[in-house]
PDB file of C-alpha atoms in Angstrom:
ATOM      1  CA  MET A   3      16.237  70.714  -2.743  1.00 86.00           C
ATOM      2  CA  TYR A   4      12.067  70.553  -3.878  1.00 90.00           C
ATOM      3  CA  ASP A   5      11.861  67.247  -4.696  1.00 89.00           C
ATOM      4  CA  PHE A   6       9.100  67.317  -6.891  1.00 93.00           C
ATOM      5  CA  ASP A   7       8.926  63.100  -8.206  1.00 92.00           C
ATOM      6  CA  ARG A   8       8.763  62.513  -4.147  1.00 92.00           C
ATOM      7  CA  LEU A   9       5.737  64.972  -3.546  1.00 94.00           C
ATOM      8  CA  PHE A  10       4.321  63.978  -6.551  1.00 93.00           C
ATOM      9  CA  THR A  11       4.210  60.396  -5.200  1.00 91.00           C
ATOM     10  CA  LYS A  12       3.558  60.916  -1.968  1.00 92.00           C
ATOM     11  CA  TYR A  13       0.554  62.662  -3.780  1.00 90.00           C
ATOM     12  CA  ILE A  14      -0.368  59.578  -5.190  1.00 91.00           C
ATOM     13  CA  ARG A  15      -0.091  57.198  -2.761  1.00 90.00           C
ATOM     14  CA  GLY A  16      -2.560  60.004  -0.620  1.00 89.00           C
ATOM     15  CA  LYS A  17      -5.340  59.264  -3.419  1.00 85.00           C
ATOM     16  CA  GLY A  18      -5.246  55.404  -3.026  1.00 82.00           C
ATOM     17  CA  HIS A  19      -4.878  53.858  -6.665  1.00 81.00           C
ATOM     18  CA  VAL A  20      -4.549  55.929 -10.065  1.00 81.00           C
ATOM     19  CA  HIS A  21      -5.024  54.197 -12.996  1.00 87.00           C
ATOM     20  CA  GLU A  22      -2.155  54.496 -15.489  1.00 86.00           C
ATOM     21  CA  ASP A  23      -4.633  56.645 -18.162  1.00 89.00           C
ATOM     22  CA  GLU A  24      -5.240  59.194 -15.035  1.00 89.00           C
ATOM     23  CA  LEU A  25      -2.252  60.203 -14.347  1.00 90.00           C
ATOM     24  CA  ASP A  26      -1.881  63.485 -16.420  1.00 91.00           C
ATOM     25  CA  GLU A  27      -5.110  64.657 -15.120  1.00 93.00           C
ATOM     26  CA  VAL A  28      -3.980  63.734 -11.449  1.00 93.00           C
ATOM     27  CA  TYR A  29      -0.432  65.000 -12.106  1.00 93.00           C
ATOM     28  CA  LEU A  30      -1.703  68.194 -13.184  1.00 95.00           C
ATOM     29  CA  GLU A  31      -4.547  68.804 -10.292  1.00 95.00           C
ATOM     30  CA  TRP A  32      -1.087  68.166  -8.355  1.00 95.00           C
ATOM     31  CA  LEU A  33       0.638  70.705  -9.586  1.00 96.00           C
ATOM     32  CA  ASN A  34      -1.981  72.993  -9.051  1.00 96.00           C
ATOM     33  CA  LYS A  35      -3.348  71.750  -5.335  1.00 95.00           C
ATOM     34  CA  TYR A  36      -1.870  73.940  -2.021  1.00 96.00           C
ATOM     35  CA  SER A  37       0.871  71.769  -0.721  1.00 94.00           C
ATOM     36  CA  GLU A  38       1.227  71.225   2.820  1.00 94.00           C
ATOM     37  CA  ASP A  39       5.342  70.762   2.384  1.00 94.00           C
ATOM     38  CA  LEU A  40       5.863  73.246  -0.055  1.00 95.00           C
ATOM     39  CA  GLY A  41       3.553  76.125   1.449  1.00 95.00           C
ATOM     40  CA  ALA A  42       2.132  76.647  -1.644  1.00 96.00           C
ATOM     41  CA  ALA A  43       0.859  74.788  -4.585  1.00 97.00           C
ATOM     42  CA  PRO A  44       3.843  73.225  -6.691  1.00 96.00           C
ATOM     43  CA  ILE A  45       3.177  75.527  -9.627  1.00 97.00           C
ATOM     44  CA  GLU A  46       3.136  78.635  -7.747  1.00 97.00           C
ATOM     45  CA  VAL A  47       6.836  77.336  -6.543  1.00 97.00           C
ATOM     46  CA  LEU A  48       8.122  77.242  -9.725  1.00 96.00           C
ATOM     47  CA  ASN A  49       6.844  80.056 -11.153  1.00 96.00           C
ATOM     48  CA  ASN A  50       8.267  82.061  -8.347  1.00 96.00           C
ATOM     49  CA  MET A  51      11.706  80.342  -9.234  1.00 96.00           C
ATOM     50  CA  SER A  52      14.516  82.558 -11.156  1.00 97.00           C
ATOM     51  CA  ASP A  53      16.128  80.692 -14.291  1.00 97.00           C
ATOM     52  CA  SER A  54      19.024  80.174 -12.104  1.00 97.00           C
ATOM     53  CA  GLU A  55      17.134  78.907  -9.030  1.00 96.00           C
ATOM     54  CA  LEU A  56      15.171  76.271 -11.840  1.00 96.00           C
ATOM     55  CA  ILE A  57      18.878  75.417 -13.318  1.00 97.00           C
ATOM     56  CA  ALA A  58      20.015  75.133  -9.327  1.00 96.00           C
ATOM     57  CA  GLU A  59      17.333  72.346  -9.152  1.00 96.00           C
ATOM     58  CA  LEU A  60      17.856  70.275 -11.597  1.00 96.00           C
ATOM     59  CA  LYS A  61      21.313  69.788 -11.002  1.00 96.00           C
ATOM     60  CA  GLU A  62      20.604  68.138  -7.824  1.00 95.00           C
ATOM     61  CA  GLU A  63      18.316  66.543  -8.616  1.00 94.00           C
ATOM     62  CA  CYS A  64      20.450  65.222 -10.694  1.00 93.00           C
ATOM     63  CA  PHE A  65      23.231  64.794  -9.013  1.00 92.00           C
ATOM     64  CA  THR A  66      20.916  62.627  -6.248  1.00 89.00           C
ATOM     65  CA  GLY A  67      19.213  60.243  -8.790  1.00 85.00           C
ATOM     66  CA  ALA A  68      17.216  62.105 -11.752  1.00 88.00           C
ATOM     67  CA  PRO A  69      15.646  64.506 -12.575  1.00 92.00           C
ATOM     68  CA  SER A  70      11.359  64.915 -12.158  1.00 93.00           C
ATOM     69  CA  LEU A  71       9.399  65.665 -14.941  1.00 93.00           C
ATOM     70  CA  THR A  72       8.219  68.651 -13.105  1.00 95.00           C
ATOM     71  CA  ILE A  73      12.089  70.696 -13.448  1.00 96.00           C
ATOM     72  CA  MET A  74      12.918  69.003 -17.227  1.00 96.00           C
ATOM     73  CA  GLU A  75       9.306  70.737 -18.378  1.00 95.00           C
ATOM     74  CA  ASN A  76       9.974  73.981 -16.895  1.00 96.00           C
ATOM     75  CA  VAL A  77      13.305  74.170 -17.888  1.00 97.00           C
ATOM     76  CA  GLU A  78      12.165  73.575 -21.497  1.00 96.00           C
ATOM     77  CA  LYS A  79       9.170  76.161 -21.168  1.00 95.00           C
ATOM     78  CA  ARG A  80      11.977  79.197 -19.720  1.00 95.00           C
ATOM     79  CA  ALA A  81      14.267  77.961 -22.502  1.00 95.00           C
ATOM     80  CA  PRO A  82      17.155  79.513 -20.592  1.00 96.00           C
ATOM     81  CA  VAL A  83      19.574  78.674 -23.188  1.00 96.00           C
ATOM     82  CA  GLN A  84      22.934  80.405 -21.565  1.00 96.00           C
ATOM     83  CA  LEU A  85      22.425  78.534 -18.544  1.00 97.00           C
ATOM     84  CA  LEU A  86      22.204  74.906 -19.498  1.00 97.00           C
ATOM     85  CA  ILE A  87      25.045  75.786 -22.215  1.00 97.00           C
ATOM     86  CA  PRO A  88      27.451  75.282 -19.314  1.00 97.00           C
ATOM     87  CA  LEU A  89      25.668  72.935 -18.363  1.00 97.00           C
ATOM     88  CA  LEU A  90      27.475  70.823 -21.153  1.00 97.00           C
ATOM     89  CA  TYR A  91      30.828  70.354 -19.942  1.00 96.00           C
ATOM     90  CA  GLU A  92      29.545  69.171 -16.223  1.00 95.00           C
ATOM     91  CA  ASP A  93      30.922  65.834 -14.636  1.00 94.00           C
ATOM     92  CA  ASP A  94      27.864  64.120 -14.125  1.00 94.00           C
ATOM     93  CA  VAL A  95      26.888  62.447 -17.208  1.00 95.00           C
ATOM     94  CA  THR A  96      22.992  62.957 -16.822  1.00 95.00           C
ATOM     95  CA  LEU A  97      23.313  66.819 -16.234  1.00 96.00           C
ATOM     96  CA  VAL A  98      24.874  66.871 -19.350  1.00 97.00           C
ATOM     97  CA  TYR A  99      22.491  64.220 -20.188  1.00 96.00           C
ATOM     98  CA  CYS A 100      19.555  66.183 -19.609  1.00 96.00           C
ATOM     99  CA  ALA A 101      20.913  69.921 -20.608  1.00 97.00           C
ATOM    100  CA  ALA A 102      21.787  68.071 -24.193  1.00 97.00           C
ATOM    101  CA  GLU A 103      18.373  66.916 -24.260  1.00 96.00           C
ATOM    102  CA  ILE A 104      16.930  69.932 -23.933  1.00 97.00           C
ATOM    103  CA  LEU A 105      18.461  72.366 -25.850  1.00 97.00           C
ATOM    104  CA  ARG A 106      18.050  70.057 -28.513  1.00 96.00           C
ATOM    105  CA  ASN A 107      14.179  69.963 -27.855  1.00 95.00           C
ATOM    106  CA  LEU A 108      14.028  73.347 -28.213  1.00 94.00           C
ATOM    107  CA  ASP A 109      16.385  73.530 -31.208  1.00 93.00           C
ATOM    108  CA  LYS A 110      18.809  75.916 -29.771  1.00 94.00           C
ATOM    109  CA  ALA A 111      21.650  72.886 -29.426  1.00 94.00           C
ATOM    110  CA  PRO A 112      24.787  74.203 -29.872  1.00 96.00           C
ATOM    111  CA  LEU A 113      25.864  71.849 -32.629  1.00 96.00           C
ATOM    112  CA  ASP A 114      30.426  73.102 -32.201  1.00 96.00           C
ATOM    113  CA  ILE A 115      30.240  71.985 -29.013  1.00 97.00           C
ATOM    114  CA  PHE A 116      27.635  68.851 -29.552  1.00 97.00           C
ATOM    115  CA  ALA A 117      30.091  67.692 -32.386  1.00 97.00           C
ATOM    116  CA  ASP A 118      33.148  67.954 -29.626  1.00 96.00           C
ATOM    117  CA  MET A 119      31.204  66.116 -27.385  1.00 96.00           C
ATOM    118  CA  LEU A 120      31.173  63.543 -29.751  1.00 94.00           C
ATOM    119  CA  ILE A 121      34.945  62.084 -28.984  1.00 93.00           C
ATOM    120  CA  ARG A 122      34.536  63.376 -25.054  1.00 91.00           C
ATOM    121  CA  THR A 123      31.882  61.239 -24.223  1.00 92.00           C
ATOM    122  CA  ASP A 124      31.901  57.540 -22.856  1.00 91.00           C
ATOM    123  CA  ASP A 125      28.229  57.508 -22.098  1.00 95.00           C
ATOM    124  CA  SER A 126      25.733  55.753 -25.121  1.00 95.00           C
ATOM    125  CA  ASP A 127      22.443  57.491 -24.512  1.00 96.00           C
ATOM    126  CA  LEU A 128      24.617  60.331 -24.862  1.00 97.00           C
ATOM    127  CA  PHE A 129      26.760  59.482 -27.650  1.00 97.00           C
ATOM    128  CA  GLU A 130      23.237  58.836 -29.322  1.00 96.00           C
ATOM    129  CA  LEU A 131      21.333  61.909 -28.373  1.00 97.00           C
ATOM    130  CA  ILE A 132      24.723  64.035 -29.868  1.00 97.00           C
ATOM    131  CA  ILE A 133      23.903  62.096 -33.242  1.00 96.00           C
ATOM    132  CA  SER A 134      20.215  62.831 -33.750  1.00 95.00           C
ATOM    133  CA  ALA A 135      20.870  66.389 -32.940  1.00 96.00           C
ATOM    134  CA  LEU A 136      24.009  66.536 -35.702  1.00 97.00           C
ATOM    135  CA  LYS A 137      21.836  65.144 -37.695  1.00 95.00           C
ATOM    136  CA  PHE A 138      19.614  68.357 -38.210  1.00 93.00           C
ATOM    137  CA  ASP A 139      21.797  70.559 -39.513  1.00 95.00           C
ATOM    138  CA  PRO A 140      24.955  68.535 -40.324  1.00 96.00           C
ATOM    139  CA  ASP A 141      26.312  71.216 -42.891  1.00 97.00           C
ATOM    140  CA  SER A 142      26.714  73.664 -40.090  1.00 96.00           C
ATOM    141  CA  VAL A 143      29.238  71.567 -38.946  1.00 97.00           C
ATOM    142  CA  ARG A 144      30.726  70.005 -41.402  1.00 97.00           C
ATOM    143  CA  ASP A 145      34.189  71.297 -41.033  1.00 97.00           C
ATOM    144  CA  ARG A 146      34.451  70.534 -37.457  1.00 97.00           C
ATOM    145  CA  LEU A 147      33.210  67.207 -38.106  1.00 97.00           C
ATOM    146  CA  LEU A 148      35.709  66.351 -41.134  1.00 97.00           C
ATOM    147  CA  GLU A 149      38.039  67.591 -38.979  1.00 96.00           C
ATOM    148  CA  ILE A 150      37.584  65.397 -36.103  1.00 96.00           C
ATOM    149  CA  ALA A 151      37.420  62.465 -38.308  1.00 96.00           C
ATOM    150  CA  GLU A 152      40.607  63.094 -39.653  1.00 93.00           C
ATOM    151  CA  ASN A 153      42.000  61.971 -36.362  1.00 89.00           C
ATOM    152  CA  SER A 154      39.779  59.623 -34.845  1.00 94.00           C
ATOM    153  CA  ASP A 155      39.327  56.348 -34.715  1.00 94.00           C
ATOM    154  CA  MET A 156      36.842  53.555 -36.913  1.00 95.00           C
ATOM    155  CA  ARG A 157      33.815  54.198 -34.728  1.00 94.00           C
ATOM    156  CA  ILE A 158      33.904  57.937 -34.495  1.00 96.00           C
ATOM    157  CA  LYS A 159      34.683  58.498 -38.691  1.00 97.00           C
ATOM    158  CA  THR A 160      31.702  55.873 -38.851  1.00 97.00           C
ATOM    159  CA  VAL A 161      29.346  58.189 -37.079  1.00 97.00           C
ATOM    160  CA  VAL A 162      30.870  61.316 -38.602  1.00 98.00           C
ATOM    161  CA  ALA A 163      30.318  59.349 -42.248  1.00 98.00           C
ATOM    162  CA  GLU A 164      26.274  58.916 -40.564  1.00 97.00           C
ATOM    163  CA  ILE A 165      25.678  62.464 -39.717  1.00 98.00           C
ATOM    164  CA  LEU A 166      27.316  64.078 -42.536  1.00 98.00           C
ATOM    165  CA  SER A 167      25.849  61.437 -45.472  1.00 97.00           C
ATOM    166  CA  GLU A 168      22.700  63.071 -44.546  1.00 93.00           C
ATOM    167  CA  GLY A 169      23.919  66.590 -46.245  1.00 95.00           C
ATOM    168  CA  SER A 170      24.488  68.050 -48.918  1.00 95.00           C
ATOM    169  CA  ARG A 171      27.124  66.740 -51.190  1.00 95.00           C
ATOM    170  CA  ASP A 172      30.825  68.006 -50.148  1.00 96.00           C
ATOM    171  CA  GLU A 173      34.003  66.242 -52.434  1.00 97.00           C
ATOM    172  CA  ARG A 174      35.195  65.366 -48.534  1.00 97.00           C
ATOM    173  CA  VAL A 175      32.174  63.710 -47.261  1.00 97.00           C
ATOM    174  CA  TYR A 176      32.223  61.344 -50.444  1.00 97.00           C
ATOM    175  CA  LYS A 177      36.549  61.147 -50.356  1.00 97.00           C
ATOM    176  CA  LEU A 178      35.490  59.458 -46.826  1.00 97.00           C
ATOM    177  CA  LEU A 179      32.730  57.434 -47.738  1.00 98.00           C
ATOM    178  CA  THR A 180      34.659  55.836 -50.116  1.00 97.00           C
ATOM    179  CA  GLU A 181      37.842  54.762 -47.707  1.00 96.00           C
ATOM    180  CA  LEU A 182      35.636  53.602 -44.846  1.00 97.00           C
ATOM    181  CA  PHE A 183      33.471  51.042 -47.680  1.00 96.00           C
ATOM    182  CA  ALA A 184      37.468  50.774 -48.728  1.00 95.00           C
ATOM    183  CA  SER A 185      38.157  49.405 -45.529  1.00 94.00           C
ATOM    184  CA  GLY A 186      35.906  46.474 -45.941  1.00 90.00           C
ATOM    185  CA  ASP A 187      34.412  46.517 -42.441  1.00 90.00           C
ATOM    186  CA  ASN A 188      30.318  46.601 -42.051  1.00 92.00           C
ATOM    187  CA  LEU A 189      29.769  46.940 -46.125  1.00 95.00           C
ATOM    188  CA  PRO A 190      26.248  46.794 -45.578  1.00 95.00           C
ATOM    189  CA  LEU A 191      26.271  49.619 -43.210  1.00 97.00           C
ATOM    190  CA  TYR A 192      28.329  51.711 -45.451  1.00 97.00           C
ATOM    191  CA  SER A 193      26.469  50.759 -48.422  1.00 97.00           C
ATOM    192  CA  SER A 194      23.625  51.975 -46.798  1.00 97.00           C
ATOM    193  CA  TYR A 195      25.743  55.784 -46.251  1.00 97.00           C
ATOM    194  CA  PHE A 196      26.064  55.507 -49.917  1.00 97.00           C
ATOM    195  CA  VAL A 197      22.153  55.510 -50.623  1.00 97.00           C
ATOM    196  CA  ARG A 198      21.842  58.338 -48.271  1.00 96.00           C
ATOM    197  CA  TYR A 199      24.432  60.417 -49.743  1.00 96.00           C
ATOM    198  CA  GLY A 200      23.318  59.867 -53.100  1.00 95.00           C
ATOM    199  CA  ASP A 201      26.280  60.115 -55.132  1.00 95.00           C
ATOM    200  CA  GLU A 202      25.559  57.747 -58.285  1.00 95.00           C
ATOM    201  CA  ARG A 203      29.259  57.572 -58.683  1.00 95.00           C
ATOM    202  CA  ALA A 204      29.014  55.527 -55.832  1.00 96.00           C
ATOM    203  CA  VAL A 205      27.664  52.479 -58.360  1.00 96.00           C
ATOM    204  CA  GLY A 206      30.994  51.665 -59.594  1.00 94.00           C
ATOM    205  CA  ILE A 207      32.470  51.042 -56.565  1.00 96.00           C
ATOM    206  CA  LEU A 208      29.998  49.127 -54.752  1.00 96.00           C
ATOM    207  CA  TYR A 209      29.806  46.688 -58.167  1.00 93.00           C
ATOM    208  CA  ARG A 210      33.539  46.104 -58.255  1.00 93.00           C
ATOM    209  CA  ALA A 211      32.882  45.233 -54.729  1.00 94.00           C
ATOM    210  CA  LEU A 212      30.326  42.013 -56.060  1.00 91.00           C
ATOM    211  CA  ASP A 213      33.102  40.421 -56.726  1.00 86.00           C
ATOM    212  CA  SER A 214      34.556  38.900 -53.569  1.00 86.00           C
ATOM    213  CA  ALA A 215      31.431  39.839 -51.240  1.00 88.00           C
ATOM    214  CA  ALA A 216      29.779  37.509 -49.178  1.00 86.00           C
ATOM    215  CA  TYR A 217      25.934  35.738 -49.864  1.00 86.00           C
ATOM    216  CA  ALA A 218      25.133  38.987 -46.657  1.00 87.00           C
ATOM    217  CA  ASP A 219      26.990  41.635 -47.862  1.00 91.00           C
ATOM    218  CA  TYR A 220      26.118  40.781 -51.670  1.00 91.00           C
ATOM    219  CA  ILE A 221      22.390  41.341 -51.231  1.00 90.00           C
ATOM    220  CA  GLU A 222      23.231  44.531 -49.258  1.00 94.00           C
ATOM    221  CA  ILE A 223      25.324  46.154 -51.719  1.00 95.00           C
ATOM    222  CA  ARG A 224      22.824  45.410 -54.629  1.00 94.00           C
ATOM    223  CA  ASN A 225      20.362  46.843 -53.417  1.00 95.00           C
ATOM    224  CA  ALA A 226      22.482  50.250 -52.926  1.00 96.00           C
ATOM    225  CA  ILE A 227      23.308  49.974 -56.562  1.00 96.00           C
ATOM    226  CA  GLU A 228      19.975  49.247 -57.103  1.00 95.00           C
ATOM    227  CA  ALA A 229      18.499  52.289 -55.473  1.00 96.00           C
ATOM    228  CA  LEU A 230      20.899  54.644 -56.912  1.00 96.00           C
ATOM    229  CA  GLY A 231      19.738  54.334 -60.439  1.00 94.00           C
ATOM    230  CA  GLY A 232      22.369  50.917 -61.053  1.00 93.00           C
ATOM    231  CA  ILE A 233      20.989  47.503 -62.487  1.00 90.00           C
ATOM    232  CA  VAL A 234      22.317  44.058 -61.243  1.00 87.00           C
ATOM    233  CA  ASP A 235      21.617  41.451 -63.597  1.00 79.00           C
ATOM    234  CA  GLU A 236      24.250  38.684 -63.153  1.00 71.00           C
ATOM    235  CA  ASN A 237      23.272  35.784 -60.383  1.00 75.00           C
ATOM    236  CA  LYS A 238      26.585  34.750 -58.523  1.00 75.00           C
ATOM    237  CA  ASP A 239      26.999  31.139 -57.459  1.00 68.00           C
ATOM    238  CA  PHE A 240      26.518  30.831 -53.608  1.00 76.00           C
ATOM    239  CA  SER A 241      26.110  27.723 -53.166  1.00 72.00           C
ATOM    240  CA  SER A 242      28.843  27.048 -50.741  1.00 71.00           C
ATOM    241  CA  ASP A 243      28.060  30.317 -49.000  1.00 74.00           C
ATOM    242  CA  PRO A 244      27.201  29.281 -45.098  1.00 78.00           C
ATOM    243  CA  ASP A 245      25.314  32.488 -44.770  1.00 73.00           C
ATOM    244  CA  TYR A 246      23.346  31.634 -47.882  1.00 72.00           C
ATOM    245  CA  ILE A 247      23.188  27.657 -46.612  1.00 73.00           C
ATOM    246  CA  TYR A 248      21.052  28.616 -43.695  1.00 72.00           C
ATOM    247  CA  ILE A 249      18.788  30.812 -44.931  1.00 74.00           C
ATOM    248  CA  LYS A 250      17.877  28.520 -47.652  1.00 73.00           C
ATOM    249  CA  GLU A 251      17.647  25.850 -44.635  1.00 70.00           C
ATOM    250  CA  SER A 252      15.457  28.001 -42.195  1.00 74.00           C
ATOM    251  CA  GLY A 253      13.168  28.812 -44.882  1.00 65.00           C
ATOM    252  CA  SER A 254      13.571  32.359 -45.512  1.00 54.00           C
ATOM    253  CA  GLY A 255      15.483  32.717 -48.698  1.00 47.00           C
ATOM    254  CA  LYS A 256      14.267  34.620 -51.311  1.00 48.00           C
TER     255      LYS A 256
END
């Protein structure tokens, strides 16, 4: 393993104090300067590495800690998609994350694989990265995501709804949104999904929920109704609602 991060750190220490604003310039200087440790300039070593060797270096760096910027940038520059995809099935979560991040940045993410990864990862950072990638083209994986949601818990159902509410109209998506809202959990969140999805039929469902909604939920549901073109003109009495009382007493009530 070349350990480019260690070599760059060593170079910086040899220069003495380097201001943060100078790091990019110093990095390029190091990249193109002969290194006794490498027997060549780092850029020459990188250019002489095959795609497979770059991936092997990436794996080694991930297994021993964290990938270097040098390797990440050069793998992304080469874009060896067919070598990156198998890394999504590795056990090391750092390696999987790196591969997924590069594929997403290249707009080459295999969204069908990413969809399946939703139910087989426990890492929160990787989970969020997958969601962000799927949101770029939710329609292309709609069927698979709906299939996943059908046999999953509320956490996964909610994530699928979040992703698919960004896509085109589909009765199955609308059905999922209404089922989640009917659960009574996190009504403000599910109200926002209705708004994002943009189907005016949700106004009736939202409006009926106002009668039993606590103050905090009421405000978000009302906002969702109005965003979808509805009107809420009645004033509900919240004088005994704990959230309402707290907000009023804190001076932030409107």
